[in-house]
Short mmCIF file of C-alpha atoms and ligand atoms in Angstrom, two decimals:
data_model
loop_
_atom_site.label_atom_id
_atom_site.label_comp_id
_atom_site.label_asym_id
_atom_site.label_seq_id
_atom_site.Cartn_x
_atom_site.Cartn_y
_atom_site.Cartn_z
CA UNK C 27 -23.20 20.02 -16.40
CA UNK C 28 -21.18 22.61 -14.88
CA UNK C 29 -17.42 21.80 -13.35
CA UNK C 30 -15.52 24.15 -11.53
CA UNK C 31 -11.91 24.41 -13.07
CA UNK C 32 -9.34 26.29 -11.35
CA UNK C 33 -7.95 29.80 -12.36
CA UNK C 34 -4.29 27.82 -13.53
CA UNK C 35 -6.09 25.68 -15.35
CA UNK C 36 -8.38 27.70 -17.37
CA UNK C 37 -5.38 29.95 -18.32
CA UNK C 38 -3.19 27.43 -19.77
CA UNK C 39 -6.67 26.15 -21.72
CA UNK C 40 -7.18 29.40 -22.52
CA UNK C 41 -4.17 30.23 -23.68
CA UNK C 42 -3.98 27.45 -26.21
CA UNK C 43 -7.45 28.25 -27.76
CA UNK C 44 -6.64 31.84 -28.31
CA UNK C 45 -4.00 30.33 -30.65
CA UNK C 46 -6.29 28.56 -32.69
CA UNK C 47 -6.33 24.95 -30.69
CA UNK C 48 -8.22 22.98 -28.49
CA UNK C 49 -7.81 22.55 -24.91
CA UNK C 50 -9.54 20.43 -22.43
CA UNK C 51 -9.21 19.51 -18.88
CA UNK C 52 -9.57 15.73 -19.24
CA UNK C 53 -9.21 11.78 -17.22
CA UNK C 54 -9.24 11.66 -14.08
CA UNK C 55 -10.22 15.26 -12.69
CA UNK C 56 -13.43 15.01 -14.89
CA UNK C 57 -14.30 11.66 -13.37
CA UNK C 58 -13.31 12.97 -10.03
CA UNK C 59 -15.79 16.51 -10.52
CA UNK C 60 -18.66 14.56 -12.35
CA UNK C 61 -18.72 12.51 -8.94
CA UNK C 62 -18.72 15.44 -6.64
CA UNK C 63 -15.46 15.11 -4.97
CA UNK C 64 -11.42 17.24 -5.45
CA UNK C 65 -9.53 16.29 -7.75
CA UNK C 66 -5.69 15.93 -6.41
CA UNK C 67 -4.56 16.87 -9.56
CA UNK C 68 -5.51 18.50 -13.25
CA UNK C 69 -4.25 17.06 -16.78
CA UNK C 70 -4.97 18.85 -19.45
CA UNK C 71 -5.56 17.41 -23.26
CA UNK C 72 -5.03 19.80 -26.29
CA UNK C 73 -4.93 19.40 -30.29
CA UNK C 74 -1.31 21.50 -30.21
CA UNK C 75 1.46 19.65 -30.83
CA UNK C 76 4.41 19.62 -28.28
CA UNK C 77 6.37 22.15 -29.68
CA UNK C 78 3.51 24.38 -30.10
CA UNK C 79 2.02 23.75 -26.68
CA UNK C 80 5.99 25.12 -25.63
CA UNK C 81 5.97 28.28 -27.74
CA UNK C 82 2.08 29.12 -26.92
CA UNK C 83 2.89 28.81 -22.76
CA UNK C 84 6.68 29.94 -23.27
CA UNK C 85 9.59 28.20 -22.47
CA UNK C 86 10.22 30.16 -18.55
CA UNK C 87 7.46 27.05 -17.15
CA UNK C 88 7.61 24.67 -18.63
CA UNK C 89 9.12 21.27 -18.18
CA UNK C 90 10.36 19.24 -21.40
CA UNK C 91 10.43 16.11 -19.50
CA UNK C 92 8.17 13.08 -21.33
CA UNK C 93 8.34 15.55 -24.70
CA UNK C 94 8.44 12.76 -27.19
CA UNK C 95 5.54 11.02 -25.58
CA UNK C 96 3.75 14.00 -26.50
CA UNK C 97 3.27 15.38 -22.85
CA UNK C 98 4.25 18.91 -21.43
CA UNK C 99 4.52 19.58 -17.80
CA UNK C 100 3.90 23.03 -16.81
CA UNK C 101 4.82 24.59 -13.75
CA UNK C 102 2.46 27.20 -12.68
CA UNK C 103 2.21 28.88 -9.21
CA UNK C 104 2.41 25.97 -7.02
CA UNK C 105 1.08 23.17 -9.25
CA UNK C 106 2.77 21.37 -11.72
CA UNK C 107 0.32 20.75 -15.15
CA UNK C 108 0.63 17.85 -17.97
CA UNK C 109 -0.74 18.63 -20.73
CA UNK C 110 -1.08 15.92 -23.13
CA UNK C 111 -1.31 16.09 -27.04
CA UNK C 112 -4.27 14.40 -28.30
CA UNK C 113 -2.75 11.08 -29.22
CA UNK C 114 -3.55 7.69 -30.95
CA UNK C 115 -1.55 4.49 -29.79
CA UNK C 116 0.77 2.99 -32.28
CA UNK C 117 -0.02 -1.14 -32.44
CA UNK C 118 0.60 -2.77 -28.70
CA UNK C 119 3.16 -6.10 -29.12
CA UNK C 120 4.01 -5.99 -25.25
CA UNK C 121 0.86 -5.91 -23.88
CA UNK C 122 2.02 -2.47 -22.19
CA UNK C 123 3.43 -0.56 -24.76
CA UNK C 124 2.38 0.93 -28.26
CA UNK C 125 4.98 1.23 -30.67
CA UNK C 126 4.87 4.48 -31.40
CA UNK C 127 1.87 7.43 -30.58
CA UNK C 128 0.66 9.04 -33.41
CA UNK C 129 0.00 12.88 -33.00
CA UNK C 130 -3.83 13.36 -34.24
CA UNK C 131 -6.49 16.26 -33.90
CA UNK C 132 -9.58 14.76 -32.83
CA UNK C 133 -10.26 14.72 -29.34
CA UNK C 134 -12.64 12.05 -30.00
CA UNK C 135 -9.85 10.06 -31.02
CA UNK C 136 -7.62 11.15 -28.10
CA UNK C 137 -10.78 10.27 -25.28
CA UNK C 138 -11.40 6.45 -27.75
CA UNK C 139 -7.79 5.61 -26.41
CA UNK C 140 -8.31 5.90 -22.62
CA UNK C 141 -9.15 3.17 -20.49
CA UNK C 142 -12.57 3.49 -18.90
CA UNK C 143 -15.47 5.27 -19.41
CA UNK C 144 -15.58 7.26 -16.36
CA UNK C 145 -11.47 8.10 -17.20
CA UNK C 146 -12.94 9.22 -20.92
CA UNK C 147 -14.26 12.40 -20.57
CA UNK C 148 -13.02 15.69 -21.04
CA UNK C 149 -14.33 19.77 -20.76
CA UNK C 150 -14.37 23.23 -20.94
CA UNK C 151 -16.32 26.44 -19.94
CA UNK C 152 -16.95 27.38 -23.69
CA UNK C 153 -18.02 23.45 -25.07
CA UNK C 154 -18.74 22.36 -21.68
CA UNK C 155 -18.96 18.42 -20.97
CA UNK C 156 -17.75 15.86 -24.13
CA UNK C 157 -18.54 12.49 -22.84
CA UNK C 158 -18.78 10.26 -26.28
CA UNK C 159 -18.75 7.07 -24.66
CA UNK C 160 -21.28 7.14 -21.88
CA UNK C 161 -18.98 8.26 -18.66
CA UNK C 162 -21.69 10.25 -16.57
CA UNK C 163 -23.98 7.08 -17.13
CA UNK C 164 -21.34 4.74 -15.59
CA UNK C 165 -20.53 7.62 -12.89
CA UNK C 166 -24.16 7.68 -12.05
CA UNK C 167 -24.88 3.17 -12.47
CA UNK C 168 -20.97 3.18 -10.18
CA UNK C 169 -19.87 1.02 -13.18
CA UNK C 170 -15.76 0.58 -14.92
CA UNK C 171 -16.38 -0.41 -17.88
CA UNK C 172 -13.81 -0.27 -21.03
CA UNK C 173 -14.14 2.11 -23.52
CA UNK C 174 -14.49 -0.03 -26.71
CA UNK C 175 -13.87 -3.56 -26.51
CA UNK C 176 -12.43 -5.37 -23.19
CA UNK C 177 -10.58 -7.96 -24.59
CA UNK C 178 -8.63 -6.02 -26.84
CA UNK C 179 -7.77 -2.99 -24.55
CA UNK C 180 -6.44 -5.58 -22.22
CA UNK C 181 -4.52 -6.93 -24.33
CA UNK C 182 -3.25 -3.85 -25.72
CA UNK C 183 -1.96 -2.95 -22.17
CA UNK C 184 -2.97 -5.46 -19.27
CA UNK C 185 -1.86 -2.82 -16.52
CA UNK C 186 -5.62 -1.63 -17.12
CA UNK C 187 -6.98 -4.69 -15.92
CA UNK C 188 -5.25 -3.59 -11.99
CA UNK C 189 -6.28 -0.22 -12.85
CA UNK C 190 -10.03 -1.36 -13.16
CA UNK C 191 -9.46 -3.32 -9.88
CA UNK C 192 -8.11 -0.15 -8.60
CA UNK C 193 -10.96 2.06 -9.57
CA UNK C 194 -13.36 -0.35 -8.41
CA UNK C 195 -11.56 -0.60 -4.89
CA UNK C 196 -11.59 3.23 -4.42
CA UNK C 197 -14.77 4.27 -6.03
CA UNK C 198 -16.76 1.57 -5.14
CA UNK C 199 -17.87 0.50 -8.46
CA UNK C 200 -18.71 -2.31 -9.77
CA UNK C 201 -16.87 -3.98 -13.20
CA UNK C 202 -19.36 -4.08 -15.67
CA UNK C 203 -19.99 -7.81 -17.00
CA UNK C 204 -18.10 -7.87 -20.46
CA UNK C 205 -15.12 -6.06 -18.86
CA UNK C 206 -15.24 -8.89 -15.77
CA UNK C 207 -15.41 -11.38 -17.81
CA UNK C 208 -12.34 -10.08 -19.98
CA UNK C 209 -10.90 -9.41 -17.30
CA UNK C 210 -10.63 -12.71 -15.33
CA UNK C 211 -9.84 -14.24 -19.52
CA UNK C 212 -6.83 -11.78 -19.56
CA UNK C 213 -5.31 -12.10 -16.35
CA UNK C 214 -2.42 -14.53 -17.57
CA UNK C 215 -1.39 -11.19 -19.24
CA UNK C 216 -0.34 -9.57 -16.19
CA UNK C 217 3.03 -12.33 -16.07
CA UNK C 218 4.43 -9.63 -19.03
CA UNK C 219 3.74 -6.59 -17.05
CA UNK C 220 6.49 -4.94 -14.74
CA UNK C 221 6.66 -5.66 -11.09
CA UNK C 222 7.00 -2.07 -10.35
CA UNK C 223 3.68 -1.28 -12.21
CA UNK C 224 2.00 -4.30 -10.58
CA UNK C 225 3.29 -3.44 -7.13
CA UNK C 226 1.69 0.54 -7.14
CA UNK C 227 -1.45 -1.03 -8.49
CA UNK C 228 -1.82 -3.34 -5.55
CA UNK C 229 -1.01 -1.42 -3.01
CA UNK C 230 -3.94 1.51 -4.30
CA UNK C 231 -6.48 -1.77 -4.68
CA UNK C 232 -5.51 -3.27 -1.40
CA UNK C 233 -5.97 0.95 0.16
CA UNK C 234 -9.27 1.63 -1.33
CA UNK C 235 -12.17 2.46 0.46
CA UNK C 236 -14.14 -0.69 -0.91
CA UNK C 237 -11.82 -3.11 -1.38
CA UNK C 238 -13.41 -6.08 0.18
CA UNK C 239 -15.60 -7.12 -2.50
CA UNK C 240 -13.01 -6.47 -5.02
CA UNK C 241 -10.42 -8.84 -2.98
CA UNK C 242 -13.07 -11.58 -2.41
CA UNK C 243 -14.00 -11.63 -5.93
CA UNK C 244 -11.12 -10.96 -8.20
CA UNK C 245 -8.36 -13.02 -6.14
CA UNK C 246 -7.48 -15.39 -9.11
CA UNK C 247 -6.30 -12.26 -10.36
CA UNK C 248 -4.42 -10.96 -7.42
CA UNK C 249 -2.99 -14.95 -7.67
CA UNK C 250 -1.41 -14.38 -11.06
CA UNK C 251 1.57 -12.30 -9.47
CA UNK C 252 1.10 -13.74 -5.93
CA UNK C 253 0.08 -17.64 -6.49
CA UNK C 254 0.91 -18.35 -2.78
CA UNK C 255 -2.29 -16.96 -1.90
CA UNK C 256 -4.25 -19.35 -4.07
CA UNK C 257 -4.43 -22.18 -1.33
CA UNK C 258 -5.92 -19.29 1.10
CA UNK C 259 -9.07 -19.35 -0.17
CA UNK C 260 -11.59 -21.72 1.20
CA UNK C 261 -9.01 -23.42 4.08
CA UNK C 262 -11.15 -23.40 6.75
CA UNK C 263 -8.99 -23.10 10.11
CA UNK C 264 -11.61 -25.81 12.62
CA UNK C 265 -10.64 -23.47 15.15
CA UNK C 266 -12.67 -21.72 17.93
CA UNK C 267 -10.68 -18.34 17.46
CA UNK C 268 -12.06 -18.09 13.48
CA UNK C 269 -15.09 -18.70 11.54
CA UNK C 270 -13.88 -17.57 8.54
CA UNK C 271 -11.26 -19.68 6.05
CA UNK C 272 -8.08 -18.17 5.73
CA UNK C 273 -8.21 -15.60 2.24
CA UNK C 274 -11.69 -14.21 4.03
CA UNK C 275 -10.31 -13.80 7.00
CA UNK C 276 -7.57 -12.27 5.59
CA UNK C 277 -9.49 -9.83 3.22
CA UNK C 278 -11.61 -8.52 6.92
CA UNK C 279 -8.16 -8.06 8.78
CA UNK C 280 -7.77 -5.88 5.31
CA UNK C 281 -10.25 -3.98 5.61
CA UNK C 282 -9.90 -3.39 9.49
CA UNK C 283 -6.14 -2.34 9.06
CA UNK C 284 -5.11 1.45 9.01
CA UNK C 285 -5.16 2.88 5.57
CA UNK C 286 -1.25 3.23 3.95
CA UNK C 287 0.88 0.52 2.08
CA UNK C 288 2.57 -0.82 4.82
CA UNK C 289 -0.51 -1.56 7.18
CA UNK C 290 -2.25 -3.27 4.12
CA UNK C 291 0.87 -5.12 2.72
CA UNK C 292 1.58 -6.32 6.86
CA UNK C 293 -2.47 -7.39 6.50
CA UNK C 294 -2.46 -8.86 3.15
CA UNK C 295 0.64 -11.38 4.03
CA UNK C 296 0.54 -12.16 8.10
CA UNK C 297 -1.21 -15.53 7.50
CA UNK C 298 0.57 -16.42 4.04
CA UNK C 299 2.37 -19.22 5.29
CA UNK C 300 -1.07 -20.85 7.26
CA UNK C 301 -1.26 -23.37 4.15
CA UNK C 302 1.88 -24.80 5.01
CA UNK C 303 1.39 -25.04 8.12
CA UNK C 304 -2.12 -25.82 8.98
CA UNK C 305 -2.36 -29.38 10.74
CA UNK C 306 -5.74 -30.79 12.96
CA UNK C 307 -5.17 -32.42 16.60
CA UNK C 308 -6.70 -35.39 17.58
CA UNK C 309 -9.71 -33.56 18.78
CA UNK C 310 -10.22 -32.12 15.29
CA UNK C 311 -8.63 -28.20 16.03
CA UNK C 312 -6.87 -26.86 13.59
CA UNK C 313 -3.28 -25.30 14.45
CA UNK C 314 -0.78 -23.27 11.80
CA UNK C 315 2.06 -23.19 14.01
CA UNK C 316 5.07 -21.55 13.29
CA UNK C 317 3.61 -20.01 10.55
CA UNK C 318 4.08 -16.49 11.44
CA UNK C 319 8.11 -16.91 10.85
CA UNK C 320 7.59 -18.79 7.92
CA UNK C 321 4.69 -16.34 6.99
CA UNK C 322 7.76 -13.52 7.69
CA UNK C 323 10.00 -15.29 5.38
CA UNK C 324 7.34 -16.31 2.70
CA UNK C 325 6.46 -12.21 2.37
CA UNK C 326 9.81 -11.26 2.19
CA UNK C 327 10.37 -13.54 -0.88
CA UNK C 328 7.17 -11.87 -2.63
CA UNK C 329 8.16 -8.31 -1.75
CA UNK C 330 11.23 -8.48 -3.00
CA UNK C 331 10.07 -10.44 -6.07
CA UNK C 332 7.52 -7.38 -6.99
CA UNK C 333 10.71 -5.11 -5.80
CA UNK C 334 9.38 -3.15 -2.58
CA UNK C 335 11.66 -1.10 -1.29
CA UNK C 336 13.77 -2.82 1.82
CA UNK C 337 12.42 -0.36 4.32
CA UNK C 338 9.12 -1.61 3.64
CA UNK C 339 10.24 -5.12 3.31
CA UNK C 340 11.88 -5.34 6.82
CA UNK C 341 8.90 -3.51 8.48
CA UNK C 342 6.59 -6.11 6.99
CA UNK C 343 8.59 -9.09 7.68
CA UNK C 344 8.69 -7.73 11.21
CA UNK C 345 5.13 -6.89 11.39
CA UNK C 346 4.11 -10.55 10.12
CA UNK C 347 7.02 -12.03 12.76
CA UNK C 348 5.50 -10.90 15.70
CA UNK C 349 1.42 -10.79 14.86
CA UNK C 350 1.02 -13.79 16.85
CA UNK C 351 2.67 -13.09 20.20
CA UNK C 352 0.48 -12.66 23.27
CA UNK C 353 2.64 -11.08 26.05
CA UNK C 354 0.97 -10.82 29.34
CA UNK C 355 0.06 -6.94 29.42
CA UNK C 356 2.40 -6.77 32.58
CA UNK C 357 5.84 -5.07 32.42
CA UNK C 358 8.51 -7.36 32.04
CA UNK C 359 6.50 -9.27 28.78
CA UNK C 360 5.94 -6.11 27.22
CA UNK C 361 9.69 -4.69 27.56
CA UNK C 362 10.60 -7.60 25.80
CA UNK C 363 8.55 -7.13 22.90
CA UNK C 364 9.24 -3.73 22.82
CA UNK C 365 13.20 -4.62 22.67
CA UNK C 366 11.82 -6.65 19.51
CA UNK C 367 9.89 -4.62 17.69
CA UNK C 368 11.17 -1.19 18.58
CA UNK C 369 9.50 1.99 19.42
CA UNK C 370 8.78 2.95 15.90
CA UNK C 371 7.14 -0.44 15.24
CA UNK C 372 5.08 -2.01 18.43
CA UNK C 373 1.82 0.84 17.98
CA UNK C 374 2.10 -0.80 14.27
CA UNK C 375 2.13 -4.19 15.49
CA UNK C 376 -1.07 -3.29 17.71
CA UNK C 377 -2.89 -2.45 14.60
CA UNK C 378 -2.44 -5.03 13.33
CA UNK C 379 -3.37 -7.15 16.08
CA UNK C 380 -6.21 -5.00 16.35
CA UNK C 381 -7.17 -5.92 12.89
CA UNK C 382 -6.76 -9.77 12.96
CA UNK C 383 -8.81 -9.48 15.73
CA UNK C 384 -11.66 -7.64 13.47
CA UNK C 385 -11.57 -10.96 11.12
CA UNK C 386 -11.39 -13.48 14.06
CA UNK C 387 -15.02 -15.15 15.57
CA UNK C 388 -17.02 -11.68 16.53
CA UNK C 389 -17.12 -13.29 20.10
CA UNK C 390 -14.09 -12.60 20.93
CA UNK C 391 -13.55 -9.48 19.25
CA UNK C 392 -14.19 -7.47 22.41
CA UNK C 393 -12.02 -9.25 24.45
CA UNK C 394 -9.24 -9.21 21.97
CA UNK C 395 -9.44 -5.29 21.69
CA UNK C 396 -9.48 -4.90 25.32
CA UNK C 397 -6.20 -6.76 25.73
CA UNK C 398 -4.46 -4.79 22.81
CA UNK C 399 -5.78 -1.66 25.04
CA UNK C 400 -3.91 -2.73 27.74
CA UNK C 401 -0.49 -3.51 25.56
CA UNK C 402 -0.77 -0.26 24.66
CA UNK C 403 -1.39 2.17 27.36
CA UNK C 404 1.36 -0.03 29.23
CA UNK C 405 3.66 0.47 25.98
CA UNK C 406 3.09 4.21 26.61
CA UNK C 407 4.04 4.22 30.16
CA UNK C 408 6.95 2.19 29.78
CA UNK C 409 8.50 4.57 26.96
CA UNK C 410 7.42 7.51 28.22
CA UNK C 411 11.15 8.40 29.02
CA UNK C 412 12.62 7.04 25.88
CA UNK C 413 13.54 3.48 26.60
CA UNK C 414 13.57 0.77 23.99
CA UNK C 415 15.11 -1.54 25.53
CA UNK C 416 17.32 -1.93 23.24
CA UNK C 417 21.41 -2.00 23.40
CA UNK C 418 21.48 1.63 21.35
CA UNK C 419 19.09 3.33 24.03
CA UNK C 420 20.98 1.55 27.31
CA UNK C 421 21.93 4.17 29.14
CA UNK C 422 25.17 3.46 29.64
CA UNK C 423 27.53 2.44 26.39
CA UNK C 424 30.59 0.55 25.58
CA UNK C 425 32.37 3.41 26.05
CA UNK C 426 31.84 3.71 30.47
CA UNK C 427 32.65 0.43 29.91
CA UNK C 428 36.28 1.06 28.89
CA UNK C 429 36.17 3.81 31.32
CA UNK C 430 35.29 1.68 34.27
CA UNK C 431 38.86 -0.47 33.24
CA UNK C 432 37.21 -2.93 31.25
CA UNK C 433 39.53 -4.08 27.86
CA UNK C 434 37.82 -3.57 24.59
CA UNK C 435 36.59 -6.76 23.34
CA UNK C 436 33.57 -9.27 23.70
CA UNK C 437 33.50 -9.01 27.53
CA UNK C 438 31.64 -5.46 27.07
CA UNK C 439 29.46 -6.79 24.17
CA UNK C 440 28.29 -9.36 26.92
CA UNK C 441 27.78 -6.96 29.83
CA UNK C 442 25.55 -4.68 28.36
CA UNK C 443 23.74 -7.11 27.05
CA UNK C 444 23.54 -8.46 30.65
CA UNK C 445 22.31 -5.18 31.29
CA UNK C 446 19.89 -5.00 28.91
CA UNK C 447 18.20 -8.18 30.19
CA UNK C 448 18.82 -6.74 33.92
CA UNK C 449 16.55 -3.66 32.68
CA UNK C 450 13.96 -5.60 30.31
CA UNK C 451 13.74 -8.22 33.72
CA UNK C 452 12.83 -5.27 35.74
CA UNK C 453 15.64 -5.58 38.38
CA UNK C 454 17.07 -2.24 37.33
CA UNK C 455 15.71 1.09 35.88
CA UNK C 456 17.64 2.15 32.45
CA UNK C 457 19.73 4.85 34.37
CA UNK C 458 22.75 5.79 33.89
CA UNK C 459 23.94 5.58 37.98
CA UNK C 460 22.21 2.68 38.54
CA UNK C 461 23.93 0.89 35.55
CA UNK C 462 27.45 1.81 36.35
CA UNK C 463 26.70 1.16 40.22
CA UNK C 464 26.02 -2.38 39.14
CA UNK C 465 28.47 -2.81 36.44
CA UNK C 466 31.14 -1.74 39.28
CA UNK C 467 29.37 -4.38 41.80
CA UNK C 468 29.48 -7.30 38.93
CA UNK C 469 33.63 -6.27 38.30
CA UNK C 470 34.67 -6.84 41.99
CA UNK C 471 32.81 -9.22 42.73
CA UNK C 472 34.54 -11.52 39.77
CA UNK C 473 37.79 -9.50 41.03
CA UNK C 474 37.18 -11.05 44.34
CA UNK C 475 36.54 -14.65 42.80
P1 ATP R 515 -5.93 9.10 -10.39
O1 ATP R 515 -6.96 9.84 -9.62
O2 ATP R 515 -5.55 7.79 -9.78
O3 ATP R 515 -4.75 9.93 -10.80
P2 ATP R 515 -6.53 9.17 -13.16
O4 ATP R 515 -7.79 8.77 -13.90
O5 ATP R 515 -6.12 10.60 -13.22
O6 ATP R 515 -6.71 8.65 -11.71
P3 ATP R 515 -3.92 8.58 -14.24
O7 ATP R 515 -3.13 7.32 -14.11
O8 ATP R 515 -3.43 9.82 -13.60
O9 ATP R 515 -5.39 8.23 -13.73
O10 ATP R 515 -4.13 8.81 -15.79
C1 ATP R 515 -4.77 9.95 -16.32
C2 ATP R 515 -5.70 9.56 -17.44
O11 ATP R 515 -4.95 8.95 -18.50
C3 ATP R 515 -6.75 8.54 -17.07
O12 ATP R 515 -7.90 9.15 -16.53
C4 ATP R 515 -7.04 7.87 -18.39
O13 ATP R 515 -7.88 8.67 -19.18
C5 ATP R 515 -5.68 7.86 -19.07
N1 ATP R 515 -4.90 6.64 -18.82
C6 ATP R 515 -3.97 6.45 -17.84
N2 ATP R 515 -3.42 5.23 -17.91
C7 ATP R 515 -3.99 4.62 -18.95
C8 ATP R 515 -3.84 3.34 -19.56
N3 ATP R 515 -2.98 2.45 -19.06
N4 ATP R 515 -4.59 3.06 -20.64
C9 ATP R 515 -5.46 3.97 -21.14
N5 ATP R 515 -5.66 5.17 -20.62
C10 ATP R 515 -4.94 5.51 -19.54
MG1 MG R 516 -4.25 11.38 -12.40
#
């Protein structure tokens, strides 16, 4: 097999051989040419030690950064290089860590330590293709499968067993049987692995292409770091709007949400609270109400507990807050939720509304869409000048308040937000002249009280 490598890439590799070593573009770039598609980025494996991979490429570009891990970074036109010395792992006592890496010459040896198959294989234009372990098979069956034996690769690191889940979701690939198995043994392992790590991982499985069928089948897993989703699965909702219990529906809204972690994290969590709030009328509906504020307050607990940024955290929380509102598509309704969400977050919001729509009973799909059409192109027309109807983009400020004779003080904190309702209501555009005409009318008429 023949693999394209760029011009940087075959320098630095041949650079290192004319000194004697070997060099190999390896991991992920392989898998990513072997499968027909661009690699985002190179890393390059080599038998020279650190120092000697620094005095072969001289010192000018190169980054020492991660030197005693045995890994240069080079910076070369516009691309920035690792280039790994072929390693063995000390013994793992964290499940994440080895101890120590041992510095070895066989790139056998270096390829034995990596994860999966398909992440195993390394080449060059002189040796072409080493693939000891059976990559291009797996590449060609779609299979992850552990190089060497599951159960103690896990356990050597458990991060792997997201990063199968996350290969899987973005290949499409299916987990071979004795690294499933292993996998759903070794999950409890995951409780000594760091939030941070967890947190990437999930948000690449819940953005691949194909995560459905990874989220439907390995959501015990998902469960170890996020056990409020165990009582999702299989609650059936006995309600016209769904056919679907609440983890499947949840998984399709998934799927139907916008690629990107926020959209996905937003779809993962809008109906984590329906558990605790599900209750059946006398006529036998179900109803979860209240449950998107709970739901709101329930994912801010767990994105803070695998330490998402607060950006993200707020945007979610507001996201999940609001999924469940149905405003009339007419002005005054749709103001008002604009004054909630913002401008930045209501097209958002529609996504997602789109998307729970896309998991809801298919007969109402259409109709749901339709409505989320209107919200929108009425969203468009309302802001098309700027307004958020919000106090910061009033268009008059506390400021022509004092101006107009007004003392400093809560009385201007309540008039514009008098205004602000007088605008949202409809009785008044958000203009300047027209505010402080009316501001002026409100003051004498309470002067003439
Ligand atoms: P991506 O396209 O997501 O970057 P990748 O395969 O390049 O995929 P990286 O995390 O960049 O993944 O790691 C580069 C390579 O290092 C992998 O292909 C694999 O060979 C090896 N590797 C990375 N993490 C681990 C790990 N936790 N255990 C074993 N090998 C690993
Ligand atoms: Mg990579």
């Amino acid at each position: 097999m023949k693999i394209k490598i760029p011009e940087n890439v075959n320098i630095i590799i041949n650079t290192l051989v004319s000194r004697g070593y070997s060099a190999y573009a390896v991991g992920g770039c392989i898998r990513d040419s072997v499968m027909g598609t661009l690699p985002h980025d190179w890393d390059i494996c080599t038998s020279a030690r650190p120092e000697e991979i620094l005095s072969a490429l001289g010192k000018h570009n190169v980054i020492e950064s991660g030197l005693k891990h045995g890994t240069v970074t080079v910076h070369f036109g516009d691309e920035l290089y690792e280039i790994t010395t072929f390693r063995a792992d000390g013994a793992y006592t964290d499940n994440r860590h080895p101890e120590n890496v041992i510095f070895i010459r066989s790139l056998r040896d270096d390829l034995a330590r990596r994860d999966f198959t398909v992440n195993a294989m390394a080449y060059n234009e002189a040796e072409g293709l080493c693939d000891y372990f059976g990559g291009t098979d797996d590449i060609r069956d779609k299979v992850i499968r552990c190089v060497g034996d599951p159960d103690k690769r896990f356990n050597e690191d458990a991060l792997r067993i997201l990063r199968a889940l996350r290969f899987a979701s973005r290949l499409g690939f299916e987990i071979e049987r004795n690294t499933s198995d292993s996998i759903r043994r070794n999950s409890g392992l995951l409780r000594n692995i760091s939030v941070e790590r967890i947190a990437s991982e999930l948000v690449g499985i819940l953005d691949g292409e194909y995560c459905e069928r990874i989220l439907m089948e390995y959501t015990d897993v998902l469960s170890v770091f996020i056990p409020e989703i165990q009582p999702m699965i299989g609650l059936e909702q006995r309600n016209p709007h769904h056919v679907y219990d609440v983890w499947t529906h949840t998984v399709k809204v998934i799927v139907n949400s916008p690629h990107g972690r926020l959209m996905r994290l937003a779809a993962l969590l809008h109906d984590i609270a329906k558990p605790r709030c599900a209750t059946v009328d006398e006529k036998g509906i179900g109803h979860f109400h209240g449950h998107p504020a709970l739901g709101a307050e329930m994912a801010g607990k767990i994105l803070k507990r695998l330490h998402f940024d607060n950006d993200t955290i707020d945007k979610v929380r507001l996201l999940i807050k609001y999924h469940d509102l149905r405003p009339q598509p007419e002005p005054k309704q749709v103001r008002r939720l604009i004054s909630k969400t913002g401008t930045e977050m209501f097209l958002p919001l529609m996504e997602l509304k789109k998307a729970d729509a896309m998991g809801q009973n298919p007969e109402t799909i259409k109709e749901k869409l339709e409505y989320t059409d209107r919200l929108e192109q009425m969203y468009r027309e309302l802001t098309a000048d700027g307004s958020e109807f919000n106090i910061k983009t009033l268009a008059i400020n506390g400021n022509d308040l004092i101006s107009l004779g007004i003392s400093p003080g809560r009385e201007i904190g309540r008039l514009l937000k008098e205004m602000l309702e007088l605008v949202i209501e409809g009785g008044i555009r958000n203009d300047r002249e027209e505010l402080l005409r009316e501001v002026r009318r409100r003051i004498d008429s309470d002067t003439k009280v």
